[in-house]
Tab-separated table of C-alpha atoms and ligand atoms in Angstrom:
chain	number	residue	atom	x	y	z
A	229	MET	CA	94.161	119.833	122.527
A	230	SER	CA	91.113	117.661	123.402
A	231	ILE	CA	89.782	117.288	126.961
A	232	PRO	CA	91.949	114.427	128.497
A	233	THR	CA	90.130	111.261	129.661
A	234	LEU	CA	91.047	109.331	132.898
A	235	ILE	CA	89.824	105.715	133.068
A	236	THR	CA	89.312	104.761	136.660
A	237	GLY	CA	87.775	101.808	138.670
A	238	ALA	CA	89.353	98.963	137.019
A	239	SER	CA	89.257	95.810	139.109
A	240	GLN	CA	92.296	94.668	137.282
A	241	LEU	CA	94.363	96.633	134.813
A	242	LEU	CA	96.497	94.535	132.497
A	243	THR	CA	99.157	96.727	131.014
A	244	LEU	CA	101.316	94.130	129.049
A	245	GLY	CA	104.132	96.693	129.660
A	246	GLY	CA	107.642	96.565	129.800
A	247	ARG	CA	109.163	93.737	127.959
A	248	GLY	CA	108.030	94.023	124.248
A	249	ALA	CA	107.439	90.582	122.423
A	250	ARG	CA	107.214	87.767	125.136
A	251	ARG	CA	108.732	84.336	125.037
A	252	GLY	CA	108.729	81.377	127.278
A	253	ALA	CA	107.725	82.314	131.042
A	254	ALA	CA	107.526	85.834	130.133
A	255	LEU	CA	104.294	85.111	128.227
A	256	ALA	CA	102.411	84.735	131.383
A	257	ASN	CA	103.299	88.253	132.481
A	258	VAL	CA	100.343	90.506	131.758
A	259	GLY	CA	101.558	93.422	133.981
A	260	LEU	CA	98.546	93.323	136.202
A	261	ILE	CA	97.784	96.286	138.589
A	262	LYS	CA	95.100	96.390	141.076
A	263	ASN	CA	92.822	99.434	141.022
A	264	GLY	CA	94.884	100.779	138.152
A	265	ALA	CA	94.033	103.891	136.019
A	266	VAL	CA	94.878	105.210	132.584
A	267	LEU	CA	95.126	108.875	131.617
A	268	ILE	CA	94.625	109.770	127.941
A	269	SER	CA	95.498	112.690	126.030
A	270	ASP	CA	95.091	113.453	122.180
A	271	GLY	CA	94.728	109.697	121.677
A	272	LEU	CA	97.658	108.724	123.432
A	273	ILE	CA	98.452	107.264	126.778
A	274	VAL	CA	99.906	109.945	129.011
A	275	ALA	CA	100.128	107.948	132.487
A	276	VAL	CA	99.225	104.508	133.352
A	277	GLY	CA	99.579	102.637	136.748
A	278	PRO	CA	98.039	102.642	140.214
A	279	TYR	CA	95.299	105.079	140.476
A	280	ALA	CA	96.944	107.201	143.153
A	281	GLN	CA	99.961	107.671	140.840
A	282	VAL	CA	97.906	108.341	137.779
A	283	GLN	CA	95.568	110.926	139.550
A	284	ALA	CA	98.471	113.109	140.514
A	285	HIS	CA	99.485	113.803	136.980
A	286	ALA	CA	99.074	117.539	135.911
A	287	LEU	CA	96.354	116.469	133.119
A	288	ALA	CA	94.193	114.271	135.574
A	289	ARG	CA	92.483	117.134	137.333
A	290	ALA	CA	90.685	118.550	134.296
A	291	ALA	CA	90.183	115.106	132.661
A	292	GLN	CA	86.716	113.447	132.156
A	293	ARG	CA	86.374	110.448	134.082
A	294	LEU	CA	85.380	106.964	132.558
A	295	ASP	CA	84.550	104.737	135.414
A	296	ALA	CA	85.305	100.907	134.409
A	297	ALA	CA	83.103	100.120	137.544
A	298	GLY	CA	84.932	97.217	138.787
A	299	ARG	CA	85.503	95.686	135.168
A	300	VAL	CA	88.719	94.505	133.690
A	301	VAL	CA	90.842	96.980	131.475
A	302	LEU	CA	93.515	95.622	128.957
A	303	PRO	CA	94.968	96.507	125.573
A	304	GLY	CA	92.793	96.294	122.435
A	305	PHE	CA	93.244	92.994	120.829
A	306	VAL	CA	95.627	92.961	117.823
A	307	ASP	CA	94.308	90.337	115.347
A	308	SER	CA	97.454	89.709	113.044
A	309	HIS	CA	95.803	87.284	110.454
A	310	THR	CA	92.418	87.979	108.885
A	311	HIS	CA	91.009	87.730	105.333
A	312	LEU	CA	88.693	90.720	105.701
A	313	ILE	CA	87.534	91.193	102.079
A	314	HIS	CA	85.178	88.768	100.804
A	315	ALA	CA	82.089	88.557	99.043
A	316	ALA	CA	79.874	85.855	100.850
A	317	SER	CA	79.926	83.036	103.397
A	318	ARG	CA	80.580	79.469	102.566
A	319	ALA	CA	77.827	78.084	104.644
A	320	GLY	CA	76.976	75.409	102.005
A	321	GLU	CA	80.321	73.881	102.075
A	322	TYR	CA	80.218	73.814	105.863
A	323	GLU	CA	77.034	71.533	105.525
A	324	VAL	CA	78.953	69.357	103.021
A	325	ARG	CA	81.785	69.097	105.121
A	326	ILE	CA	79.805	67.986	108.191
A	327	THR	CA	78.345	65.260	106.149
A	328	GLY	CA	81.582	63.784	105.304
A	329	ALA	CA	83.708	65.703	102.481
A	330	SER	CA	87.021	67.064	103.629
A	331	TYR	CA	88.253	70.642	103.181
A	332	GLU	CA	90.750	69.511	100.334
A	333	GLU	CA	88.106	67.333	98.714
A	334	ILE	CA	85.765	70.190	98.386
A	335	ALA	CA	88.758	72.358	97.207
A	336	LYS	CA	89.652	69.885	94.260
A	337	ARG	CA	85.952	70.317	93.118
A	338	GLY	CA	86.369	73.957	92.462
A	339	GLY	CA	85.033	74.672	95.956
A	340	GLY	CA	87.064	76.384	98.784
A	341	ILE	CA	89.113	79.308	97.938
A	342	LEU	CA	88.247	79.096	94.393
A	343	ASN	CA	84.580	79.618	95.094
A	344	SER	CA	85.425	82.617	97.171
A	345	VAL	CA	87.578	83.948	94.236
A	346	ASN	CA	84.596	83.577	91.659
A	347	LYS	CA	82.349	85.538	94.233
A	348	LEU	CA	84.929	88.522	94.975
A	349	ARG	CA	85.406	88.987	91.165
A	350	ALA	CA	81.857	89.382	90.497
A	351	ALA	CA	81.336	91.722	93.561
A	352	THR	CA	81.546	95.491	93.224
A	353	SER	CA	84.003	97.338	95.550
A	354	ASP	CA	80.874	98.933	97.274
A	355	THR	CA	79.457	95.475	98.187
A	356	LEU	CA	82.721	94.294	99.233
A	357	LYS	CA	83.193	97.415	101.441
A	358	ARG	CA	79.657	97.307	102.958
A	359	ARG	CA	80.494	93.694	104.182
A	360	ALA	CA	83.795	94.477	105.455
A	361	LEU	CA	82.639	97.685	107.192
A	362	SER	CA	80.097	95.448	109.142
A	363	ALA	CA	82.696	93.038	110.076
A	364	LEU	CA	85.053	95.926	111.248
A	365	LYS	CA	82.207	96.979	113.573
A	366	GLN	CA	82.049	93.550	115.003
A	367	PHE	CA	85.830	93.129	115.531
A	368	ALA	CA	85.475	96.499	117.647
A	369	ALA	CA	82.486	94.996	119.515
A	370	TYR	CA	84.825	92.030	120.647
A	371	GLY	CA	87.551	94.283	121.797
A	372	THR	CA	89.940	94.405	118.665
A	373	THR	CA	91.406	97.679	117.899
A	374	THR	CA	93.756	96.535	115.026
A	375	ILE	CA	93.725	93.883	112.358
A	376	GLU	CA	95.925	92.681	109.687
A	377	ALA	CA	93.974	91.892	106.355
A	378	LYS	CA	95.232	89.663	103.529
A	379	SER	CA	94.276	89.932	99.800
A	380	GLY	CA	93.920	86.728	98.055
A	381	TYR	CA	90.350	86.094	96.880
A	382	GLY	CA	90.906	88.012	93.690
A	383	LEU	CA	93.900	86.313	92.164
A	384	ASP	CA	93.880	88.481	89.134
A	385	LEU	CA	95.648	91.873	88.508
A	386	ALA	CA	92.456	94.091	88.891
A	387	SER	CA	90.868	92.057	91.719
A	388	GLU	CA	93.788	91.917	93.964
A	389	LEU	CA	94.468	95.591	93.551
A	390	LYS	CA	90.804	96.110	94.170
A	391	THR	CA	90.914	94.492	97.478
A	392	LEU	CA	94.309	96.093	98.624
A	393	LYS	CA	92.931	99.496	97.826
A	394	LEU	CA	89.836	98.603	99.858
A	395	HIS	CA	92.216	98.071	102.835
A	396	LYS	CA	93.630	101.512	102.406
A	397	GLU	CA	90.143	103.110	101.884
A	398	LEU	CA	88.615	101.394	104.797
A	399	LEU	CA	91.634	102.712	106.912
A	400	THR	CA	90.277	106.159	106.457
A	401	GLU	CA	86.717	105.529	106.755
A	402	GLN	CA	86.248	103.699	110.237
A	403	PRO	CA	88.376	103.767	113.397
A	404	LEU	CA	90.101	100.465	113.407
A	405	ASP	CA	93.723	100.344	112.092
A	406	ILE	CA	94.269	97.710	109.130
A	407	VAL	CA	97.574	96.551	108.323
A	408	SER	CA	97.624	95.244	104.659
A	409	THR	CA	99.032	92.118	103.421
A	410	PHE	CA	99.307	91.010	99.535
A	411	LEU	CA	98.325	87.070	99.429
A	412	GLY	CA	98.295	86.800	95.538
A	413	ALA	CA	99.875	83.526	96.180
A	414	HIS	CA	96.847	81.956	97.910
A	415	VAL	CA	96.068	79.446	95.236
A	416	ILE	CA	96.781	79.144	91.494
A	417	PRO	CA	93.379	80.477	89.931
A	418	ALA	CA	91.276	78.042	87.636
A	419	GLU	CA	92.097	79.960	84.421
A	420	PHE	CA	96.003	79.120	85.078
A	421	ARG	CA	95.565	75.662	86.155
A	422	ARG	CA	94.304	74.402	82.788
A	423	ARG	CA	97.589	75.406	81.135
A	424	PRO	CA	100.783	73.254	81.533
A	425	SER	CA	103.017	76.206	82.349
A	426	GLY	CA	100.144	77.897	84.364
A	427	ALA	CA	101.821	77.914	87.688
A	428	LYS	CA	104.799	79.568	86.290
A	429	GLU	CA	102.776	81.974	84.313
A	430	TYR	CA	100.698	82.716	87.328
A	431	ILE	CA	103.875	83.408	89.488
A	432	SER	CA	105.088	85.653	86.782
A	433	LEU	CA	102.025	87.781	87.072
A	434	LEU	CA	102.497	88.099	90.956
A	435	ILE	CA	106.193	88.964	90.590
A	436	ASP	CA	106.422	91.067	87.372
A	437	LYS	CA	103.176	92.864	87.210
A	438	LEU	CA	101.486	92.750	90.672
A	439	LEU	CA	104.238	93.196	93.034
A	440	PRO	CA	105.745	96.473	91.201
A	441	GLU	CA	102.188	98.040	91.056
A	442	ILE	CA	101.529	97.284	94.836
A	443	ALA	CA	104.742	98.863	95.623
A	444	ALA	CA	104.407	101.987	93.655
A	445	GLN	CA	100.912	102.698	95.139
A	446	LYS	CA	102.046	101.528	98.543
A	447	LEU	CA	99.180	99.161	98.837
A	448	ALA	CA	100.763	96.561	101.414
A	449	GLU	CA	103.094	96.220	103.927
A	450	PHE	CA	103.666	92.338	103.843
A	451	CYS	CA	103.645	89.726	101.247
A	452	ASP	CA	102.149	86.338	102.117
A	453	VAL	CA	102.129	82.703	100.652
A	454	PHE	CA	99.943	79.766	101.302
A	455	CYS	CA	102.612	77.061	101.332
A	456	GLU	CA	100.791	73.894	101.250
A	457	ARG	CA	99.889	70.957	98.882
A	458	GLY	CA	97.570	71.956	96.283
A	459	ALA	CA	98.813	75.710	96.586
A	460	PHE	CA	102.315	76.640	96.467
A	461	ASN	CA	105.348	74.413	97.052
A	462	LEU	CA	108.439	75.256	98.912
A	463	ALA	CA	110.557	76.501	95.863
A	464	GLN	CA	107.713	78.708	94.579
A	465	SER	CA	106.895	80.226	98.109
A	466	LYS	CA	110.763	81.223	98.211
A	467	GLN	CA	110.557	82.731	94.983
A	468	ILE	CA	107.491	84.787	95.559
A	469	LEU	CA	108.527	85.930	99.188
A	470	GLU	CA	112.007	86.799	98.060
A	471	ALA	CA	110.534	88.996	95.164
A	472	GLY	CA	108.159	90.537	97.791
A	473	LYS	CA	111.227	91.437	99.890
A	474	ARG	CA	112.901	93.171	96.795
A	475	TYR	CA	109.899	95.370	96.732
A	476	GLY	CA	110.097	96.207	100.532
A	477	LEU	CA	107.237	93.614	101.512
A	478	ARG	CA	108.255	91.679	104.525
A	479	PRO	CA	107.366	87.951	104.372
A	480	ARG	CA	104.604	86.362	106.273
A	481	ILE	CA	103.337	82.734	105.472
A	482	HIS	CA	100.828	80.121	105.834
A	483	SER	CA	102.704	76.999	106.627
A	484	GLU	CA	102.345	73.424	107.963
A	485	GLN	CA	98.664	73.716	108.310
A	486	LEU	CA	97.544	70.440	106.509
A	487	SER	CA	100.817	68.987	105.731
A	488	ARG	CA	104.386	69.615	106.449
A	489	THR	CA	106.065	71.555	103.446
A	490	GLY	CA	109.073	72.942	105.122
A	491	GLY	CA	107.599	76.524	104.787
A	492	THR	CA	108.259	77.303	108.510
A	493	GLN	CA	111.919	76.799	108.142
A	494	LEU	CA	112.056	78.772	104.887
A	495	ALA	CA	110.243	81.748	106.666
A	496	VAL	CA	112.818	81.862	109.435
A	497	LYS	CA	115.641	81.675	107.021
A	498	LEU	CA	113.942	84.604	105.078
A	499	GLY	CA	113.273	86.623	108.393
A	500	ALA	CA	109.625	86.475	108.041
A	501	ALA	CA	107.580	88.460	110.284
A	502	SER	CA	105.160	85.630	110.997
A	503	CYS	CA	104.554	81.896	110.384
A	504	ASP	CA	100.983	80.987	110.617
A	505	HIS	CA	98.913	77.666	111.473
A	506	LEU	CA	101.828	75.280	112.394
A	507	GLU	CA	99.500	72.433	112.934
A	508	LYS	CA	102.064	69.829	111.431
A	509	ILE	CA	105.281	71.313	112.546
A	510	ASP	CA	108.030	68.997	113.819
A	511	ARG	CA	110.758	69.565	116.575
A	512	ALA	CA	113.305	71.130	114.147
A	513	ASP	CA	110.740	73.664	113.088
A	514	ILE	CA	110.087	74.408	116.837
A	515	GLY	CA	113.721	74.768	117.287
A	516	ALA	CA	114.179	76.960	114.511
A	517	LEU	CA	111.259	79.224	115.406
A	518	ALA	CA	112.510	79.483	119.064
A	519	LYS	CA	115.764	80.772	117.919
A	520	SER	CA	114.240	83.459	115.594
A	521	LYS	CA	112.378	86.535	115.742
A	522	THR	CA	109.544	85.037	113.439
A	523	VAL	CA	106.286	84.946	115.390
A	524	ALA	CA	104.361	81.554	115.590
A	525	THR	CA	100.860	82.589	115.019
A	526	LEU	CA	98.409	80.116	115.893
A	527	LEU	CA	94.890	80.022	114.444
A	528	PRO	CA	92.878	77.598	116.636
A	529	GLY	CA	89.531	78.784	115.038
A	530	CYS	CA	90.521	77.053	111.796
A	531	ASP	CA	90.868	73.735	113.501
A	532	PHE	CA	87.746	74.221	115.566
A	533	HIS	CA	85.603	74.995	112.388
A	534	LEU	CA	86.886	72.410	110.392
A	535	GLY	CA	86.602	69.721	113.128
A	536	LEU	CA	90.193	68.813	113.106
A	537	LYS	CA	91.534	67.088	115.999
A	538	GLN	CA	95.247	68.223	115.738
A	539	TYR	CA	95.713	71.669	116.944
A	540	ALA	CA	99.142	73.269	116.762
A	541	PRO	CA	101.698	72.287	119.512
A	542	ALA	CA	101.625	75.532	121.390
A	543	ARG	CA	103.009	74.326	124.713
A	544	ASP	CA	106.005	73.056	122.856
A	545	LEU	CA	106.561	76.269	121.044
A	546	ILE	CA	106.197	78.458	124.393
A	547	ASP	CA	108.249	76.035	126.384
A	548	ALA	CA	111.045	76.014	123.630
A	549	GLY	CA	110.858	79.963	123.691
A	550	ALA	CA	109.294	80.904	120.441
A	551	ILE	CA	107.128	84.060	120.170
A	552	VAL	CA	103.710	82.962	120.130
A	553	ALA	CA	100.559	84.855	119.076
A	554	LEU	CA	97.019	84.149	118.487
A	555	ALA	CA	94.697	85.320	115.710
A	556	THR	CA	91.146	84.608	114.415
A	557	ASP	CA	92.029	83.985	110.728
A	558	TYR	CA	88.745	85.521	109.902
A	559	ASN	CA	87.735	84.061	106.563
A	560	PRO	CA	84.659	82.562	104.893
A	561	GLY	CA	86.023	78.843	104.379
A	562	THR	CA	87.803	77.953	107.674
A	563	SER	CA	87.404	80.390	110.297
A	564	PRO	CA	84.224	82.545	110.108
A	565	THR	CA	84.695	84.499	113.223
A	566	VAL	CA	85.849	88.094	114.414
A	567	SER	CA	85.907	86.962	118.084
A	568	MET	CA	89.225	87.177	119.633
A	569	PRO	CA	87.576	86.175	123.050
A	570	MET	CA	86.469	83.050	121.380
A	571	ILE	CA	89.980	82.362	120.073
A	572	LEU	CA	91.199	82.894	123.620
A	573	SER	CA	88.766	80.217	124.841
A	574	LEU	CA	90.144	77.575	122.231
A	575	ALA	CA	93.767	78.566	123.162
A	576	CYS	CA	93.040	77.796	126.862
A	577	THR	CA	91.023	74.592	126.298
A	578	GLN	CA	92.694	73.210	123.124
A	579	LEU	CA	96.198	74.608	122.939
A	580	ARG	CA	96.502	74.479	126.934
A	581	MET	CA	97.589	77.867	127.103
A	582	THR	CA	96.749	79.750	130.282
A	583	PRO	CA	94.517	82.847	130.236
A	584	ALA	CA	97.556	85.101	130.878
A	585	GLU	CA	99.538	83.406	127.968
A	586	ALA	CA	96.587	83.813	125.743
A	587	ILE	CA	96.268	87.496	126.568
A	588	SER	CA	99.796	88.270	125.772
A	589	ALA	CA	99.485	86.191	122.557
A	590	ALA	CA	96.515	88.314	121.461
A	591	THR	CA	98.046	91.897	122.221
A	592	ILE	CA	101.781	92.454	122.452
A	593	ASN	CA	103.045	89.402	120.434
A	594	PRO	CA	100.827	90.068	117.303
A	595	ALA	CA	101.584	93.792	117.604
A	596	TYR	CA	105.321	92.727	117.360
A	597	SER	CA	104.639	90.557	114.153
A	598	LEU	CA	102.994	93.545	112.555
A	599	GLY	CA	106.217	95.709	113.360
A	600	CYS	CA	103.727	97.962	115.387
A	601	GLU	CA	104.859	97.168	118.846
A	602	LYS	CA	106.163	100.565	119.493
A	603	GLN	CA	102.521	101.969	119.027
A	604	ILE	CA	100.102	99.158	120.178
A	605	GLY	CA	99.938	96.120	122.110
A	606	SER	CA	100.251	97.333	125.643
A	607	LEU	CA	99.223	100.071	127.744
A	608	GLU	CA	102.264	102.239	128.187
A	609	VAL	CA	103.158	106.093	128.006
A	610	GLY	CA	103.457	107.121	124.466
A	611	LYS	CA	101.538	104.460	123.052
A	612	LEU	CA	97.996	104.784	121.277
A	613	ALA	CA	95.237	104.647	123.715
A	614	ASP	CA	93.683	101.379	122.218
A	615	ILE	CA	91.850	99.641	125.080
A	616	SER	CA	89.147	97.481	125.755
A	617	ILE	CA	87.073	97.033	128.884
A	618	PHE	CA	85.745	93.646	129.624
A	619	ASP	CA	82.652	93.215	131.884
A	620	VAL	CA	84.149	90.630	134.143
A	621	ASP	CA	85.851	90.944	137.653
A	622	ASP	CA	88.943	88.804	136.822
A	623	TYR	CA	90.679	88.447	133.365
A	624	ARG	CA	90.808	84.751	133.574
A	625	GLU	CA	86.851	85.116	132.811
A	626	ILE	CA	87.522	86.438	129.509
A	627	PRO	CA	88.235	83.067	127.840
A	628	TYR	CA	86.351	81.212	130.512
A	629	TYR	CA	82.892	82.485	129.209
A	630	PHE	CA	83.115	80.971	125.720
A	631	GLY	CA	80.817	82.109	122.842
A	632	MET	CA	79.711	84.973	124.871
A	633	ASN	CA	80.601	88.601	124.424
A	634	THR	CA	81.696	90.018	127.603
A	635	CYS	CA	83.267	93.060	125.951
A	636	HIS	CA	81.833	96.266	127.285
A	637	THR	CA	83.610	99.316	125.854
A	638	THR	CA	86.388	99.583	123.082
A	639	ILE	CA	88.509	102.537	122.740
A	640	LYS	CA	90.626	103.386	119.727
A	641	ARG	CA	93.042	106.320	119.813
A	642	GLY	CA	91.160	107.562	122.824
A	643	GLN	CA	87.787	107.476	121.261
A	644	ILE	CA	84.842	104.981	122.323
A	645	VAL	CA	84.294	103.071	119.111
A	646	TYR	CA	81.830	100.383	120.869
A	647	PHE	CA	80.006	100.490	123.985
A	648	LYS	CA	77.558	97.979	125.144
A	649	SER	CA	74.274	99.599	126.396
A	650	SER	CA	71.885	98.162	128.975
A	651	LEU	CA	69.579	97.164	126.082
A	652	GLY	CA	72.192	95.006	124.422
A	653	THR	CA	74.788	95.640	121.939
A	654	ASN	CA	75.013	99.064	120.251
B	867	LIG	ZN1	94.833	82.505	106.501
């Protein structure tokens, strides 16, 4: 057994404990304890609460102390929607968009996702891994301790398997947890678009070749579809997600981002873990989500980066009782950021979520959407010691300071994986 660690001196300790996934008014309950402490042993939380109570624990006496020195201590962020593995930025398209072309126009000219597909297919696993490792260090530097990662820039047998295998290799080669999602149904690749029955043939490749291989090698936990005009329609999305379920992969979906396709209600019917984007949802979609266990994952970084004016109706979703989560959607085309604090800032100013709601939506609710709410997402006895310490006096300052990194220390399974030194970032 390693030496236990006792975190003391938190001006505010946010436990997010007690209630599991949060809906409605409960979303604002962050379980705040003043002068709280956390006791960690063998990577797990063994005591958490007011300092006086935690220091009375038998393991506290011999523990090494980590003084939070008046900072704010909370669970590590759970980023439940990223496209971790990609070969290059799309800064060129960023400039083209600023000067007038829309995201969809660029995609029609062979840019967009297909641009990233060409680059990923040409890249070696080593190159992709180096880029991902550097991103994972950055995720940790912004207080994130678990991410979901999607394939979807390979779109052929070898390249999709290459991406999913990298998720598994990276899991063992660095400290953050990575939950793997198969997104072969991102768009139909160029070589299939040229043929009249190309869409059908590509879907058959996904269902008959890729899914059995992925299931046999246990390369993914979830199956995702981009249900959107120019990508996959409702019937195709249903076919792919149902096939994924047959192979034990729970559905997630990109729905109602640029147009209303019906993907959200399809996902609810299929018992999907999460519906993501939701900018174009209507009242019926909100009602369906509110009655379901499907998490409404909002990605305001996309709207911000694309310069779109219509953000998802977060207030309506929260007030109706849906389980709302936030994620970066880290990807080279529409949301090139790993910063959950920046996403919290956008959630507060653009989605009108309160800082407390945004923090619940970045911890316990995304943990629930990944099926990991028993292990992560809150600071409770028996859970992993996945903790972030922010260099602020008040948790509301985490979103308040936008575009700044106030994360001071990140702890994964009881080990410090990021520490901001007095000279700057490590
Ligand atoms: Zn996405």
